[in-house]
Amino acid sequence: MKYIRSDEEIQSIREACQIAATVLKRLVDSVEEGITTYDLDQLGRKAIEELGAESACHNYRNGDHVFPAYTCLSVNEEIVHGIGTMRRTILAGDVVSIDVVVRYRGFIGDNAHTVLIEPVAEENAALIDATRESLNYAISFARAGNRVGDISNAVERFIKRHNYGIVREFVGHGVGKTMHELPQIPNFGRRGSGSLLKPGMCLAIEPMINLGTGKIDMLEDGWTAVTRDRKPSAHFEHTVLVTNGEPEILTIPKN
Ligand code: MF3
Ligand code: CO
């Protein structure tokens, strides 16, 4: 059946998601003024190793480009897929998006979170709150009988109440043995459109929301997406299991 995981596969994805969530939490707790994004990435590499998993980002290929880091660290105007570097030190007031994708026993867990460094600008706090809430709202539509477009539309509808830009070039996705499986889950769309949701689907839902324009530029490294107006961007992501009842968020740490 289309995009449906077996109970055994779901068990592995569950474990991968718990590891991804634990690593993400450690990085969220570690990010502070003065740390470089390289050191943050190395903390991620070590935590993933320690938990017996591997980074699904490291050596991930997109055409000729090979992703060199272990996590994605995207600061301020960087939207997603930022590469940790010694040249970038986290500064006061920064907006830091952390994306952790692991492979464990052959299955993927994927999640992301945006953190604000003190002193927090009011407009950044509002952006982060809206992005997190749009994700939670969208997850509430990840129910059997709904369609992918119901999730997409939920993000768009939620964000429409603000003057923010929705990133259209990157989308959520199914997860399984690989990081980007079908169905694609855009953060905009029509209610009732797209694939039917069924129990056993594992979906990574991930709104990327910009303070200003939704338009993006790609940096020369071939990975880092930045906002065209260089204003900050926020990104939250959970991997969610569609069930017969309530959606189950697999990337909330259980311990
Ligand atoms: N969560 C991101 C995504 O789904 C992770 C990408 S890893 C990278 O696109 F290697 F592609 F950067
Ligand atoms: Co993802």
CSV table of C-alpha atoms and ligand atoms in Angstrom, one decimal:
chain,number,residue,atom,x,y,z
A,1,MET,CA,0.0,0.0,0.0
A,2,LYS,CA,1.1,3.5,-0.8
A,3,TYR,CA,3.4,5.1,1.8
A,4,ILE,CA,2.2,2.7,4.6
A,5,ARG,CA,4.8,1.3,7.0
A,6,SER,CA,4.6,-2.1,8.6
A,7,ASP,CA,4.4,-2.4,12.4
A,8,GLU,CA,8.0,-3.5,12.3
A,9,GLU,CA,9.1,-0.5,10.2
A,10,ILE,CA,7.2,1.8,12.5
A,11,GLN,CA,9.0,0.4,15.5
A,12,SER,CA,12.4,1.2,13.9
A,13,ILE,CA,11.2,4.7,12.8
A,14,ARG,CA,9.9,5.2,16.4
A,15,GLU,CA,13.4,4.5,17.8
A,16,ALA,CA,15.1,6.6,15.1
A,17,CYS,CA,12.8,9.5,16.0
A,18,GLN,CA,13.5,9.1,19.7
A,19,ILE,CA,17.3,9.4,19.0
A,20,ALA,CA,16.8,12.3,16.7
A,21,ALA,CA,14.7,14.1,19.4
A,22,THR,CA,17.3,13.4,22.1
A,23,VAL,CA,20.1,14.8,19.9
A,24,LEU,CA,18.1,17.8,19.0
A,25,LYS,CA,17.3,18.5,22.7
A,26,ARG,CA,21.0,18.3,23.5
A,27,LEU,CA,21.8,20.8,20.8
A,28,VAL,CA,19.0,23.1,21.8
A,29,ASP,CA,20.4,23.0,25.4
A,30,SER,CA,24.0,23.6,24.2
A,31,VAL,CA,23.5,26.6,21.9
A,32,GLU,CA,24.7,29.8,23.4
A,33,GLU,CA,26.5,33.0,22.6
A,34,GLY,CA,30.2,32.3,21.8
A,35,ILE,CA,29.9,28.8,20.5
A,36,THR,CA,30.7,28.2,16.8
A,37,THR,CA,28.3,26.4,14.6
A,38,TYR,CA,31.2,24.0,13.9
A,39,ASP,CA,31.4,23.0,17.6
A,40,LEU,CA,27.6,22.7,17.7
A,41,ASP,CA,27.7,20.4,14.8
A,42,GLN,CA,30.5,18.3,16.4
A,43,LEU,CA,28.3,18.0,19.5
A,44,GLY,CA,25.6,16.7,17.3
A,45,ARG,CA,28.0,14.2,15.6
A,46,LYS,CA,29.1,12.9,19.0
A,47,ALA,CA,25.6,12.6,20.4
A,48,ILE,CA,24.3,10.7,17.3
A,49,GLU,CA,27.3,8.3,17.6
A,50,GLU,CA,26.8,7.8,21.3
A,51,LEU,CA,23.2,6.8,20.8
A,52,GLY,CA,24.3,4.2,18.2
A,53,ALA,CA,22.8,6.0,15.1
A,54,GLU,CA,24.3,7.8,12.2
A,55,SER,CA,23.7,11.2,10.7
A,56,ALA,CA,21.5,11.0,7.6
A,57,CYS,CA,22.7,14.4,6.5
A,58,HIS,CA,26.4,13.6,6.4
A,59,ASN,CA,27.4,12.7,2.8
A,60,TYR,CA,23.8,13.2,1.7
A,61,ARG,CA,23.9,13.9,-2.1
A,62,ASN,CA,22.0,16.4,-4.2
A,63,GLY,CA,23.4,16.2,-7.7
A,64,ASP,CA,27.1,17.1,-7.4
A,65,HIS,CA,26.8,18.5,-3.9
A,66,VAL,CA,27.7,16.3,-0.9
A,67,PHE,CA,26.5,17.6,2.5
A,68,PRO,CA,29.7,17.9,4.6
A,69,ALA,CA,28.3,18.3,8.1
A,70,TYR,CA,26.3,16.1,10.5
A,71,THR,CA,23.4,18.4,11.4
A,72,CYS,CA,21.9,21.4,9.7
A,73,LEU,CA,22.6,24.7,11.5
A,74,SER,CA,20.9,27.8,9.9
A,75,VAL,CA,21.5,31.2,11.6
A,76,ASN,CA,19.3,34.3,11.1
A,77,GLU,CA,18.8,34.8,7.3
A,78,GLU,CA,19.7,31.1,6.7
A,79,ILE,CA,16.5,29.1,6.3
A,80,VAL,CA,17.6,25.5,6.1
A,81,HIS,CA,20.6,23.2,5.3
A,82,GLY,CA,23.2,25.6,6.8
A,83,ILE,CA,26.6,24.0,7.3
A,84,GLY,CA,28.4,24.4,10.6
A,85,THR,CA,31.7,26.4,10.4
A,86,MET,CA,34.4,27.7,12.6
A,87,ARG,CA,33.8,31.1,10.9
A,88,ARG,CA,30.3,31.5,12.4
A,89,THR,CA,30.1,32.2,16.1
A,90,ILE,CA,26.6,32.4,17.7
A,91,LEU,CA,26.0,36.0,18.7
A,92,ALA,CA,23.6,37.8,21.0
A,93,GLY,CA,20.2,38.1,19.5
A,94,ASP,CA,20.7,35.3,16.9
A,95,VAL,CA,18.0,33.1,15.6
A,96,VAL,CA,19.3,29.5,15.3
A,97,SER,CA,17.5,26.7,13.5
A,98,ILE,CA,18.8,23.2,14.3
A,99,ASP,CA,17.8,20.3,12.1
A,100,VAL,CA,18.7,16.7,13.1
A,101,VAL,CA,18.1,13.7,10.9
A,102,VAL,CA,19.4,10.3,12.0
A,103,ARG,CA,19.4,6.8,10.6
A,104,TYR,CA,19.0,3.9,13.1
A,105,ARG,CA,18.6,0.3,12.1
A,106,GLY,CA,18.1,1.5,8.5
A,107,PHE,CA,15.2,3.9,9.3
A,108,ILE,CA,15.0,7.7,9.5
A,109,GLY,CA,13.9,10.1,12.3
A,110,ASP,CA,13.8,13.8,11.4
A,111,ASN,CA,13.1,16.9,13.5
A,112,ALA,CA,14.0,20.6,13.8
A,113,HIS,CA,13.7,23.5,16.2
A,114,THR,CA,14.5,27.2,16.2
A,115,VAL,CA,16.1,28.8,19.3
A,116,LEU,CA,16.5,32.5,20.2
A,117,ILE,CA,19.7,33.8,21.9
A,118,GLU,CA,19.2,36.7,24.4
A,119,PRO,CA,18.4,39.5,24.1
A,120,VAL,CA,15.4,38.4,22.1
A,121,ALA,CA,13.9,40.8,19.6
A,122,GLU,CA,10.1,40.9,20.0
A,123,GLU,CA,9.5,40.3,16.3
A,124,ASN,CA,11.7,37.3,16.3
A,125,ALA,CA,9.9,35.8,19.3
A,126,ALA,CA,6.6,36.3,17.5
A,127,LEU,CA,8.0,34.6,14.3
A,128,ILE,CA,9.2,31.6,16.3
A,129,ASP,CA,5.9,31.3,18.2
A,130,ALA,CA,3.8,31.4,15.0
A,131,THR,CA,6.0,28.9,13.2
A,132,ARG,CA,5.9,26.4,16.1
A,133,GLU,CA,2.1,26.9,16.5
A,134,SER,CA,1.6,26.5,12.7
A,135,LEU,CA,3.4,23.1,13.0
A,136,ASN,CA,1.2,22.0,15.9
A,137,TYR,CA,-1.9,23.1,14.1
A,138,ALA,CA,-0.9,21.3,10.9
A,139,ILE,CA,-0.1,18.1,12.9
A,140,SER,CA,-3.7,18.1,14.2
A,141,PHE,CA,-4.8,17.5,10.6
A,142,ALA,CA,-2.5,14.4,10.1
A,143,ARG,CA,-5.4,12.1,10.6
A,144,ALA,CA,-6.6,9.1,8.6
A,145,GLY,CA,-9.3,10.2,6.1
A,146,ASN,CA,-7.7,13.7,5.6
A,147,ARG,CA,-5.5,14.5,2.7
A,148,VAL,CA,-2.0,16.0,2.5
A,149,GLY,CA,-3.5,19.2,1.3
A,150,ASP,CA,-5.3,19.5,4.7
A,151,ILE,CA,-1.9,19.6,6.4
A,152,SER,CA,-0.5,22.0,3.9
A,153,ASN,CA,-3.5,24.3,4.0
A,154,ALA,CA,-3.4,24.3,7.8
A,155,VAL,CA,0.1,25.8,7.8
A,156,GLU,CA,-0.8,28.4,5.1
A,157,ARG,CA,-4.0,29.4,6.9
A,158,PHE,CA,-2.3,29.7,10.2
A,159,ILE,CA,0.5,31.9,8.8
A,160,LYS,CA,-1.8,34.0,6.7
A,161,ARG,CA,-2.9,35.8,9.9
A,162,HIS,CA,0.6,37.2,10.1
A,163,ASN,CA,2.6,39.1,7.5
A,164,TYR,CA,5.2,36.4,7.1
A,165,GLY,CA,6.7,34.7,4.0
A,166,ILE,CA,6.1,31.0,3.5
A,167,VAL,CA,9.1,29.2,1.9
A,168,ARG,CA,7.8,27.2,-1.1
A,169,GLU,CA,11.0,25.6,-2.4
A,170,PHE,CA,11.4,23.2,0.4
A,171,VAL,CA,8.7,20.8,1.7
A,172,GLY,CA,7.9,18.2,4.3
A,173,HIS,CA,8.0,14.6,3.3
A,174,GLY,CA,7.4,11.0,4.1
A,175,VAL,CA,10.1,9.2,6.0
A,176,GLY,CA,11.1,5.5,5.9
A,177,LYS,CA,14.4,4.0,4.8
A,178,THR,CA,15.4,7.3,3.2
A,179,MET,CA,15.1,10.9,4.3
A,180,HIS,CA,12.9,12.2,1.5
A,181,GLU,CA,10.1,9.8,0.6
A,182,LEU,CA,6.7,10.5,-0.8
A,183,PRO,CA,4.3,12.2,-0.2
A,184,GLN,CA,5.7,15.7,-0.4
A,185,ILE,CA,4.1,18.0,2.1
A,186,PRO,CA,4.2,21.7,1.0
A,187,ASN,CA,3.5,24.4,3.5
A,188,PHE,CA,0.7,25.8,1.3
A,189,GLY,CA,-2.0,24.2,-0.6
A,190,ARG,CA,-5.7,23.4,-1.1
A,191,ARG,CA,-7.8,21.7,1.5
A,192,GLY,CA,-8.9,18.2,0.4
A,193,SER,CA,-6.2,18.0,-2.3
A,194,GLY,CA,-3.3,15.4,-2.5
A,195,SER,CA,-2.8,11.9,-1.2
A,196,LEU,CA,-5.2,10.4,1.2
A,197,LEU,CA,-3.8,9.9,4.7
A,198,LYS,CA,-3.9,6.4,6.1
A,199,PRO,CA,-2.8,4.8,9.4
A,200,GLY,CA,0.9,3.8,9.2
A,201,MET,CA,2.1,6.8,7.3
A,202,CYS,CA,5.1,8.5,8.8
A,203,LEU,CA,5.3,12.2,7.8
A,204,ALA,CA,7.9,14.9,8.5
A,205,ILE,CA,6.0,18.1,8.6
A,206,GLU,CA,8.2,21.2,8.6
A,207,PRO,CA,7.1,24.8,8.1
A,208,MET,CA,9.9,27.2,7.2
A,209,ILE,CA,8.6,30.7,7.8
A,210,ASN,CA,10.3,34.0,7.1
A,211,LEU,CA,9.9,37.3,8.9
A,212,GLY,CA,9.8,39.2,5.6
A,213,THR,CA,9.6,37.8,2.0
A,214,GLY,CA,9.1,34.1,1.3
A,215,LYS,CA,11.6,34.4,-1.6
A,216,ILE,CA,14.9,32.6,-1.2
A,217,ASP,CA,18.5,32.7,-2.5
A,218,MET,CA,20.9,29.7,-2.6
A,219,LEU,CA,24.4,30.2,-1.4
A,220,GLU,CA,27.4,29.1,-3.5
A,221,ASP,CA,27.9,26.0,-1.3
A,222,GLY,CA,24.9,24.5,-3.0
A,223,TRP,CA,23.1,23.8,0.3
A,224,THR,CA,22.4,26.9,2.4
A,225,ALA,CA,19.1,28.6,1.6
A,226,VAL,CA,18.8,32.2,2.7
A,227,THR,CA,16.0,34.7,2.7
A,228,ARG,CA,16.3,37.1,-0.3
A,229,ASP,CA,15.8,40.1,2.0
A,230,ARG,CA,18.2,38.6,4.6
A,231,LYS,CA,15.7,38.9,7.4
A,232,PRO,CA,15.4,36.0,9.8
A,233,SER,CA,13.7,32.7,9.2
A,234,ALA,CA,12.3,30.0,11.5
A,235,HIS,CA,11.9,26.2,11.1
A,236,PHE,CA,10.2,23.6,13.2
A,237,GLU,CA,9.8,20.0,12.3
A,238,HIS,CA,8.3,16.8,13.7
A,239,THR,CA,8.0,13.3,12.4
A,240,VAL,CA,4.4,12.2,12.9
A,241,LEU,CA,2.6,8.8,12.7
A,242,VAL,CA,-0.9,8.7,11.2
A,243,THR,CA,-3.0,6.4,13.3
A,244,ASN,CA,-6.6,5.3,13.6
A,245,GLY,CA,-7.0,8.1,16.2
A,246,GLU,CA,-4.9,11.0,17.3
A,247,PRO,CA,-1.7,11.8,15.3
A,248,GLU,CA,1.3,10.5,17.3
A,249,ILE,CA,4.3,12.8,17.3
A,250,LEU,CA,7.3,10.5,17.2
A,251,THR,CA,10.0,13.1,17.8
A,252,ILE,CA,9.0,14.2,21.3
A,253,PRO,CA,11.7,12.7,23.7
A,254,LYS,CA,10.1,10.2,26.0
A,255,ASN,CA,12.8,10.6,28.7
B,1,MF3,N1,15.3,18.0,7.6
B,1,MF3,C1,16.0,18.4,6.4
B,1,MF3,C2,15.2,18.1,5.2
B,1,MF3,O1,14.2,17.3,5.4
B,1,MF3,C3,17.4,17.7,6.5
B,1,MF3,C4,18.2,17.8,5.3
B,1,MF3,S1,19.7,17.1,5.6
B,1,MF3,C5,20.7,17.6,4.3
B,1,MF3,O2,15.4,18.5,4.1
B,1,MF3,F1,21.7,16.8,4.3
B,1,MF3,F2,20.0,17.6,3.1
B,1,MF3,F3,21.1,18.8,4.5
B,2,CO,CO,12.7,17.0,6.9
